[in-house]
Amino acid sequence: MEIVQKNKALIVPQTIQHDFGSGPTSFAHGVVRGQDDPAYFSHMRSGRPLLNEALQSAQLTQQPAKLAGKWLYLGGLHTHFGHFLSECIHRAWAWGLYRDQCRGALFLPNVKEYELDRHLPGYAKDILGLFGLDESNIRYITELTEVDELVIPEPGSQLFKPVSTEYLRYLSTLQLGERLANQPLPDNFSPKVFVSRKNFRMRAIAGLHALEPSLQNEGYFIFYPEMHPVLTQLKVYSQAEKIIVEEGSAIHLLELFNRIDADVVVISRRPETKQFNNIVRARTTHFVNYNQVILLPSLSGDVANNLPITDIRKLADFLIEHGFASPSLAVDPDWTGNVKIDIFNFLLKHAEPSAPIFKEKVIDYLRSVNKFFKHVEAYDK
């Protein structure tokens, strides 16, 4: 992994209108690049820089603030759990090399959140602590700033890109096993772990929680990660022998491991997504992906608001086939009732009567629901 040191480096912060949450063509933040500077001065995804040069140039008309001394650049800060882990920690590997040379590390927060005093959530402090970073080491950049000396590390990992062997070797130096040795496990822990999104049912596969009692009968520990601190979550994953996890933010915590000893199945919420597979596949020897899901049509025009549905019995068969459950795994006969409840609640939550062609969107949604259940009935026959 590379590192560049740049004198009189100019940093463009996040803005209220742009960067995280505004779409990939709206990124302006980063270190201003000269002709020979690497792409990773900007935020990186899929091996490419996210940078709207016109937006960045528009931020350069003001007089920059001056920051004396030598600092480590960490990049943009996103306080969403999954995005923080997948996009904001992968330059921190360089802190151990430069902490004695630098006055601190620089994060670029969302300006509006910063002004509301939303800096680092507790989980972010715990995660950065694993890299040896304390919040007292961090300075937040919210205005155009010229830094005397800036150390800019290449991000060791990127969203939508397979993790490199070099970064995995670095992660092994974190020695999570030793750090977690005295961390207690939750009550009733079992090394077979089902990571539940039951508390996020409007952002989960419809009715999937109906499978939890069946998995409990198989000896699974039903784990709600949002109810536990980061170190407990890491301990659970480090001690697991089998992990069943639905696509979601919780998976990104696995990015702190260089190796996962458990067998892992990722249940996709979107048929074509591969970002979560990239996280797990490189870290475990037994990984499978279940992606037999259907996305119901969007009710709002936002592609993120498509409810995923699947035949829970087919998922159960998949788990049996790949050794994550015994042939005696039983599915609640009323699983379709749970699916229908989630489908109806999703409709109530996301339908926007004032939106254009509202009626057509609802009809399209209900037709897709009807088509799905006709397939279910045909399977029963």
Coordinates of C-alpha atoms in Angstrom, one line a residue:
M1 CA 0.0 0.0 0.0
E2 CA 1.3 3.4 -1.0
I3 CA 1.8 6.6 1.0
V4 CA 2.4 10.1 -0.5
Q5 CA 3.7 13.0 1.5
K6 CA 2.7 16.4 0.2
N7 CA 3.8 19.9 1.3
K8 CA 1.3 22.8 1.2
A9 CA -1.5 20.3 0.6
L10 CA -4.9 21.8 -0.1
I11 CA -7.9 19.9 1.4
V12 CA -11.5 20.4 0.2
P13 CA -14.0 19.5 2.9
Q14 CA -17.4 17.9 2.5
T15 CA -20.1 20.4 1.9
I16 CA -23.7 20.5 3.0
Q17 CA -25.0 19.8 -0.5
H18 CA -22.4 17.3 -1.8
D19 CA -20.3 14.2 -1.0
F20 CA -21.7 11.3 1.1
G21 CA -25.4 10.8 0.6
S22 CA -25.6 12.9 -2.6
G23 CA -24.7 10.3 -5.2
P24 CA -21.4 9.3 -6.8
T25 CA -21.3 12.3 -9.2
S26 CA -21.5 14.8 -6.3
F27 CA -18.2 14.2 -4.6
A28 CA -16.1 17.3 -4.1
H29 CA -14.0 16.5 -1.0
G30 CA -10.4 15.3 -0.9
V31 CA -6.9 16.5 -1.3
V32 CA -6.5 18.6 -4.4
R33 CA -4.4 16.6 -6.9
G34 CA -1.5 17.9 -9.0
Q35 CA -0.7 16.3 -12.3
D36 CA 1.4 13.5 -10.9
D37 CA -0.6 12.8 -7.7
P38 CA -2.4 9.5 -7.3
A39 CA -6.2 9.0 -7.7
Y40 CA -6.6 8.1 -4.0
F41 CA -6.2 11.7 -3.0
S42 CA -10.0 11.6 -3.8
H43 CA -12.5 9.2 -2.2
M44 CA -12.2 5.7 -3.9
R45 CA -14.8 3.1 -4.9
S46 CA -14.4 0.2 -7.2
G47 CA -10.8 1.3 -7.9
R48 CA -11.9 4.7 -9.2
P49 CA -11.8 8.2 -7.7
L50 CA -15.2 9.8 -6.9
L51 CA -14.6 13.4 -7.9
N52 CA -16.7 16.0 -9.6
E53 CA -13.9 18.3 -10.6
A54 CA -16.2 21.2 -11.3
L55 CA -17.7 21.0 -7.8
Q56 CA -14.3 20.8 -6.3
S57 CA -13.0 23.7 -8.3
A58 CA -15.9 25.8 -7.1
Q59 CA -14.7 25.4 -3.5
L60 CA -11.2 26.7 -4.3
T61 CA -12.2 30.4 -4.8
Q62 CA -12.1 31.2 -1.1
Q63 CA -8.9 31.9 1.0
P64 CA -7.8 28.6 2.7
A65 CA -7.3 28.3 6.4
K66 CA -3.7 27.3 7.3
L67 CA -2.8 24.3 9.4
A68 CA 0.8 24.1 10.6
G69 CA 2.7 20.8 11.2
K70 CA 2.5 17.3 9.8
W71 CA -0.8 15.5 9.7
L72 CA -2.2 12.1 8.5
Y73 CA -5.1 12.3 6.1
L74 CA -8.0 9.9 6.8
G75 CA -10.5 11.2 4.3
G76 CA -14.3 11.8 4.4
L77 CA -16.2 10.8 7.5
H78 CA -19.6 9.1 7.3
T79 CA -21.3 8.3 10.6
H80 CA -23.6 5.6 9.2
F81 CA -22.3 2.3 10.7
G82 CA -21.9 0.4 7.4
H83 CA -20.4 3.3 5.4
F84 CA -18.1 4.2 8.2
L85 CA -16.6 0.7 8.2
S86 CA -16.6 0.2 4.5
E87 CA -15.4 3.7 3.4
C88 CA -13.8 5.6 6.3
I89 CA -11.3 3.4 8.2
H90 CA -9.1 2.0 5.5
R91 CA -6.5 4.7 5.6
A92 CA -6.0 4.3 9.3
W93 CA -3.5 1.5 8.7
A94 CA -0.8 4.2 8.3
W95 CA -1.4 5.7 11.8
G96 CA 0.9 3.1 13.4
L97 CA 3.7 4.1 11.1
Y98 CA 3.3 7.9 11.4
R99 CA 1.8 8.6 14.8
D100 CA 5.1 9.7 16.3
Q101 CA 5.8 12.0 13.4
C102 CA 2.3 13.6 13.1
R103 CA 0.4 16.0 15.2
G104 CA -2.7 14.0 14.6
A105 CA -5.1 12.7 11.9
L106 CA -7.6 14.6 9.8
F107 CA -11.2 13.6 9.1
L108 CA -13.6 15.5 6.9
P109 CA -17.1 15.3 8.4
N110 CA -20.4 16.3 7.0
V111 CA -20.6 20.0 7.8
K112 CA -24.2 20.0 8.9
E113 CA -23.7 17.0 11.3
Y114 CA -20.5 18.6 12.6
E115 CA -22.3 21.8 13.4
L116 CA -24.9 19.8 15.3
D117 CA -22.1 18.4 17.4
R118 CA -22.3 14.9 15.7
H119 CA -18.7 13.8 15.4
L120 CA -17.7 10.3 16.2
P121 CA -20.4 7.8 17.4
G122 CA -19.4 5.5 20.2
Y123 CA -18.9 2.6 17.9
A124 CA -16.6 4.6 15.7
K125 CA -14.4 5.5 18.6
D126 CA -14.2 1.8 19.5
I127 CA -13.3 0.8 16.0
L128 CA -10.6 3.5 15.6
G129 CA -9.2 2.4 18.9
L130 CA -8.3 -0.9 17.4
F131 CA -6.0 1.1 15.0
G132 CA -4.5 3.0 18.0
L133 CA -6.5 6.1 17.2
D134 CA -8.2 8.1 20.0
E135 CA -10.6 11.0 19.3
S136 CA -8.1 13.3 20.9
N137 CA -5.8 12.5 17.9
I138 CA -8.4 13.7 15.4
R139 CA -8.9 17.1 14.0
Y140 CA -12.0 17.8 11.9
I141 CA -11.6 19.8 8.7
T142 CA -14.8 21.7 7.7
E143 CA -13.3 24.5 5.6
L144 CA -10.8 24.8 2.7
T145 CA -7.5 24.2 4.4
E146 CA -3.8 24.3 3.4
V147 CA -1.7 21.8 5.5
D148 CA 2.0 22.3 5.9
E149 CA 2.8 18.6 5.5
L150 CA 0.2 16.0 4.8
V151 CA 0.7 12.2 4.7
I152 CA -1.9 10.7 2.4
P153 CA -2.2 6.8 2.6
E154 CA -3.8 4.7 -0.1
P155 CA -7.0 3.2 1.3
G156 CA -6.3 -0.5 2.1
S157 CA -9.7 -1.5 1.0
Q158 CA -12.5 0.0 -1.1
L159 CA -16.3 -0.4 -1.4
F160 CA -17.2 -2.7 -4.3
K161 CA -13.7 -4.0 -4.7
P162 CA -12.1 -7.2 -3.5
V163 CA -9.8 -6.7 -0.5
S164 CA -6.1 -7.0 -1.3
T165 CA -3.8 -9.6 0.2
E166 CA -1.5 -6.8 1.5
Y167 CA -4.3 -5.2 3.5
L168 CA -5.3 -8.6 5.0
R169 CA -1.7 -9.0 6.1
Y170 CA -1.9 -5.7 7.8
L171 CA -5.2 -6.6 9.5
S172 CA -3.5 -9.6 11.1
T173 CA -1.3 -7.2 13.0
L174 CA -4.3 -5.9 14.8
Q175 CA -4.3 -9.2 16.7
L176 CA -8.0 -9.1 17.4
G177 CA -7.9 -12.6 19.0
E178 CA -5.6 -11.4 21.8
R179 CA -7.5 -8.1 22.2
L180 CA -10.8 -9.9 22.6
A181 CA -9.5 -12.7 24.9
N182 CA -11.2 -11.3 28.0
Q183 CA -14.3 -9.9 26.2
P184 CA -17.4 -11.7 27.5
L185 CA -19.8 -13.4 25.1
P186 CA -23.6 -12.7 25.3
D187 CA -25.8 -14.9 27.4
N188 CA -26.9 -18.1 25.6
F189 CA -24.2 -17.8 23.0
S190 CA -23.9 -20.7 20.6
P191 CA -21.1 -21.0 18.0
K192 CA -23.9 -21.3 15.4
V193 CA -24.9 -17.6 14.8
F194 CA -27.9 -16.2 12.9
V195 CA -27.4 -12.4 12.5
S196 CA -30.9 -11.0 12.6
R197 CA -32.4 -7.9 11.0
K198 CA -35.7 -8.5 12.7
N199 CA -35.5 -5.0 14.2
F200 CA -35.1 -3.5 10.7
R201 CA -38.0 -5.2 9.0
M202 CA -38.6 -2.4 6.5
R203 CA -35.0 -2.9 5.4
A204 CA -35.0 -6.7 5.4
I205 CA -36.3 -9.6 3.4
A206 CA -40.0 -9.8 4.0
G207 CA -40.9 -12.4 6.7
L208 CA -37.4 -13.7 7.1
H209 CA -37.6 -13.4 10.9
A210 CA -40.2 -16.3 10.7
L211 CA -37.2 -18.6 10.2
E212 CA -35.6 -17.7 13.6
P213 CA -37.5 -20.2 15.8
S214 CA -36.6 -23.0 13.4
L215 CA -33.0 -22.0 13.5
Q216 CA -33.1 -21.8 17.3
N217 CA -34.3 -25.4 17.3
E218 CA -31.2 -26.1 15.2
G219 CA -29.0 -24.7 18.0
Y220 CA -28.5 -21.2 16.5
F221 CA -27.9 -18.1 18.6
I222 CA -30.1 -15.4 17.3
F223 CA -27.9 -12.3 17.3
Y224 CA -29.1 -8.7 17.2
P225 CA -25.8 -6.9 16.7
E226 CA -27.3 -3.4 17.2
M227 CA -28.0 -4.3 20.8
H228 CA -24.3 -5.0 21.6
P229 CA -21.1 -2.9 21.7
V230 CA -18.6 -3.4 18.9
L231 CA -16.2 -5.5 20.9
T232 CA -19.0 -7.9 21.8
Q233 CA -20.0 -8.2 18.1
L234 CA -16.4 -8.9 17.2
K235 CA -16.2 -11.5 19.9
V236 CA -19.3 -13.3 18.6
Y237 CA -17.9 -13.5 15.1
S238 CA -14.5 -14.6 16.2
Q239 CA -16.0 -17.5 18.2
A240 CA -18.6 -18.6 15.6
E241 CA -18.3 -21.8 13.7
K242 CA -21.2 -21.0 11.4
I243 CA -22.6 -17.6 10.5
I244 CA -25.9 -17.0 8.6
V245 CA -26.1 -13.3 7.9
E246 CA -28.6 -11.2 5.8
E247 CA -27.0 -8.5 3.6
G248 CA -26.7 -5.3 5.7
S249 CA -24.4 -3.0 7.6
A250 CA -23.6 -5.7 10.3
I251 CA -21.5 -7.5 7.7
H252 CA -19.0 -4.7 7.4
L253 CA -17.7 -5.3 10.9
L254 CA -16.1 -8.4 9.3
E255 CA -13.8 -6.1 7.4
L256 CA -11.7 -5.8 10.6
F257 CA -10.8 -9.5 10.4
N258 CA -7.9 -10.8 8.3
R259 CA -9.5 -14.3 8.6
I260 CA -12.9 -15.7 9.5
D261 CA -12.8 -19.2 10.9
A262 CA -16.5 -19.7 10.6
D263 CA -18.5 -21.1 7.6
V264 CA -20.5 -18.2 6.3
V265 CA -23.7 -17.8 4.2
V266 CA -24.7 -14.4 3.1
I267 CA -28.4 -14.0 2.2
S268 CA -28.6 -11.2 -0.4
R269 CA -31.4 -8.6 -0.3
R270 CA -30.6 -7.6 -3.9
P271 CA -30.1 -10.3 -6.5
E272 CA -27.1 -8.7 -8.3
T273 CA -25.1 -7.2 -5.3
K274 CA -21.6 -8.5 -4.8
Q275 CA -20.1 -6.0 -2.4
F276 CA -20.8 -8.2 0.7
N277 CA -19.5 -11.3 -1.1
N278 CA -16.2 -9.5 -1.6
I279 CA -15.9 -8.9 2.1
V280 CA -16.4 -12.5 3.2
R281 CA -15.0 -14.6 0.3
A282 CA -11.4 -13.5 0.8
R283 CA -11.6 -14.2 4.6
T284 CA -13.1 -17.6 4.9
T285 CA -12.6 -21.0 3.2
H286 CA -16.3 -21.9 3.3
F287 CA -18.6 -19.2 1.9
V288 CA -21.9 -19.4 0.0
N289 CA -24.3 -16.8 -1.2
Y290 CA -28.1 -17.2 -1.4
N291 CA -29.5 -14.7 -3.9
Q292 CA -32.8 -16.2 -4.9
V293 CA -34.7 -13.0 -4.0
I294 CA -37.2 -10.8 -5.9
L295 CA -37.4 -7.1 -5.5
L296 CA -40.9 -5.7 -5.5
P297 CA -41.3 -2.5 -7.6
S298 CA -40.4 0.8 -5.9
L299 CA -43.3 2.7 -4.4
S300 CA -41.4 6.0 -4.2
G301 CA -39.1 6.1 -7.2
D302 CA -36.1 5.5 -4.9
V303 CA -34.4 2.3 -6.0
A304 CA -33.2 1.8 -2.4
N305 CA -36.8 1.3 -1.4
N306 CA -37.5 -2.0 -3.1
L307 CA -38.7 -4.7 -0.7
P308 CA -37.0 -8.1 -1.2
I309 CA -39.1 -11.3 -1.0
T310 CA -38.1 -14.9 -1.2
D311 CA -39.7 -18.3 -0.7
I312 CA -38.5 -19.1 2.9
R313 CA -38.8 -22.8 2.2
K314 CA -36.3 -22.6 -0.7
L315 CA -33.9 -20.7 1.6
A316 CA -34.3 -23.5 4.2
D317 CA -33.5 -26.1 1.5
F318 CA -30.4 -24.1 0.6
L319 CA -29.2 -24.0 4.2
I320 CA -29.6 -27.7 4.5
E321 CA -27.9 -28.4 1.1
H322 CA -24.8 -26.4 2.2
G323 CA -24.5 -27.8 5.7
F324 CA -25.9 -24.9 7.7
A325 CA -28.9 -26.9 9.0
S326 CA -29.9 -30.5 9.4
P327 CA -32.5 -32.1 7.1
S328 CA -35.0 -31.8 10.0
L329 CA -35.0 -28.0 9.7
A330 CA -38.7 -27.1 9.8
V331 CA -40.3 -24.0 8.4
D332 CA -43.4 -22.5 10.1
P333 CA -46.4 -23.4 7.9
D334 CA -47.6 -19.8 8.3
W335 CA -44.4 -18.3 6.9
T336 CA -46.4 -16.7 4.1
G337 CA -48.5 -14.8 6.7
N338 CA -45.4 -13.1 8.1
V339 CA -44.3 -12.2 4.6
K340 CA -47.7 -10.7 3.9
I341 CA -47.6 -8.6 7.0
D342 CA -44.2 -7.1 6.0
I343 CA -45.4 -6.5 2.5
F344 CA -48.5 -4.6 3.8
N345 CA -46.5 -2.6 6.3
F346 CA -43.9 -1.7 3.7
L347 CA -46.7 -0.5 1.4
L348 CA -48.1 1.7 4.2
K349 CA -44.7 3.1 5.0
H350 CA -43.3 3.9 1.6
A351 CA -46.3 4.7 -0.6
E352 CA -46.4 8.4 -1.5
P353 CA -49.9 9.5 -2.6
S354 CA -48.6 12.8 -3.8
A355 CA -46.0 11.2 -6.1
P356 CA -46.5 11.1 -9.8
I357 CA -48.3 8.0 -11.1
F358 CA -48.9 6.9 -7.5
K359 CA -51.8 4.6 -8.5
E360 CA -49.8 2.9 -11.2
K361 CA -46.9 2.2 -8.8
V362 CA -49.2 0.6 -6.2
I363 CA -50.9 -1.5 -8.8
D364 CA -47.5 -2.6 -10.1
Y365 CA -46.4 -3.4 -6.6
L366 CA -49.5 -5.5 -5.8
R367 CA -49.4 -7.3 -9.2
S368 CA -45.8 -8.4 -8.4
V369 CA -46.9 -9.6 -4.9
N370 CA -49.7 -11.6 -6.5
K371 CA -47.3 -13.1 -9.1
F372 CA -45.0 -14.2 -6.3
F373 CA -47.7 -15.9 -4.3
K374 CA -49.0 -17.7 -7.4
H375 CA -45.5 -19.2 -7.7
V376 CA -45.6 -20.2 -4.1
E377 CA -49.0 -21.9 -4.6
A378 CA -47.6 -23.7 -7.7
Y379 CA -44.6 -24.9 -5.7
D380 CA -47.0 -26.4 -3.1
K381 CA -48.9 -28.3 -5.8

